[in-house]
Amino acid sequence: MEKSLDEMISENLRREIEESGKKKNEIARAIGVTPATVSQYCSGKAQPTLATLSRLCKYLDCSADDILGIK
């Protein structure tokens, strides 16, 4: 069964965060959301807005294509 876009985004975001070595609290502070919100993004319970996705990508030094699973 193919993963939904929401599942793919949360999985890719978790991977990028792990690879960055940064803590969710640190990421949340840097992008202007709560740590709980970052956790919700990683669990798939919420999705970042485009503006937040942009800040995440800049902070994590990755592309939106990596998060969105675009090849």
mmCIF file of C-alpha atoms in Angstrom, residues 34-66:
data_model
loop_
_atom_site.group_PDB
_atom_site.id
_atom_site.type_symbol
_atom_site.label_atom_id
_atom_site.label_comp_id
_atom_site.label_asym_id
_atom_site.label_seq_id
_atom_site.Cartn_x
_atom_site.Cartn_y
_atom_site.Cartn_z
ATOM 1 C CA THR A 34 6.026 25.095 20.071
ATOM 2 C CA PRO A 35 7.938 21.855 20.651
ATOM 3 C CA ALA A 36 4.556 20.091 20.734
ATOM 4 C CA THR A 37 3.853 21.374 17.224
ATOM 5 C CA VAL A 38 7.147 19.948 15.936
ATOM 6 C CA SER A 39 6.206 16.629 17.553
ATOM 7 C CA GLN A 40 2.824 16.749 15.817
ATOM 8 C CA TYR A 41 4.563 17.325 12.467
ATOM 9 C CA CYS A 42 6.790 14.300 13.118
ATOM 10 C CA SER A 43 3.894 12.073 14.138
ATOM 11 C CA GLY A 44 1.687 13.110 11.227
ATOM 12 C CA LYS A 45 -0.990 14.621 13.490
ATOM 13 C CA ALA A 46 -0.397 18.041 11.893
ATOM 14 C CA GLN A 47 1.282 19.382 8.776
ATOM 15 C CA PRO A 48 3.397 22.529 8.572
ATOM 16 C CA THR A 49 2.131 25.487 6.601
ATOM 17 C CA LEU A 50 4.168 26.454 3.560
ATOM 18 C CA ALA A 51 5.773 29.301 5.518
ATOM 19 C CA THR A 52 6.703 26.938 8.357
ATOM 20 C CA LEU A 53 7.949 24.308 5.913
ATOM 21 C CA SER A 54 10.194 26.958 4.378
ATOM 22 C CA ARG A 55 11.619 27.887 7.801
ATOM 23 C CA LEU A 56 12.106 24.200 8.643
ATOM 24 C CA CYS A 57 13.994 23.565 5.425
ATOM 25 C CA LYS A 58 16.233 26.581 5.932
ATOM 26 C CA TYR A 59 16.957 25.648 9.540
ATOM 27 C CA LEU A 60 17.553 21.956 8.786
ATOM 28 C CA ASP A 61 19.497 22.799 5.608
ATOM 29 C CA CYS A 62 17.390 20.548 3.402
ATOM 30 C CA SER A 63 15.118 21.094 0.437
ATOM 31 C CA ALA A 64 11.328 21.041 0.459
ATOM 32 C CA ASP A 65 11.637 18.290 -2.165
ATOM 33 C CA ASP A 66 13.330 16.119 0.491
#
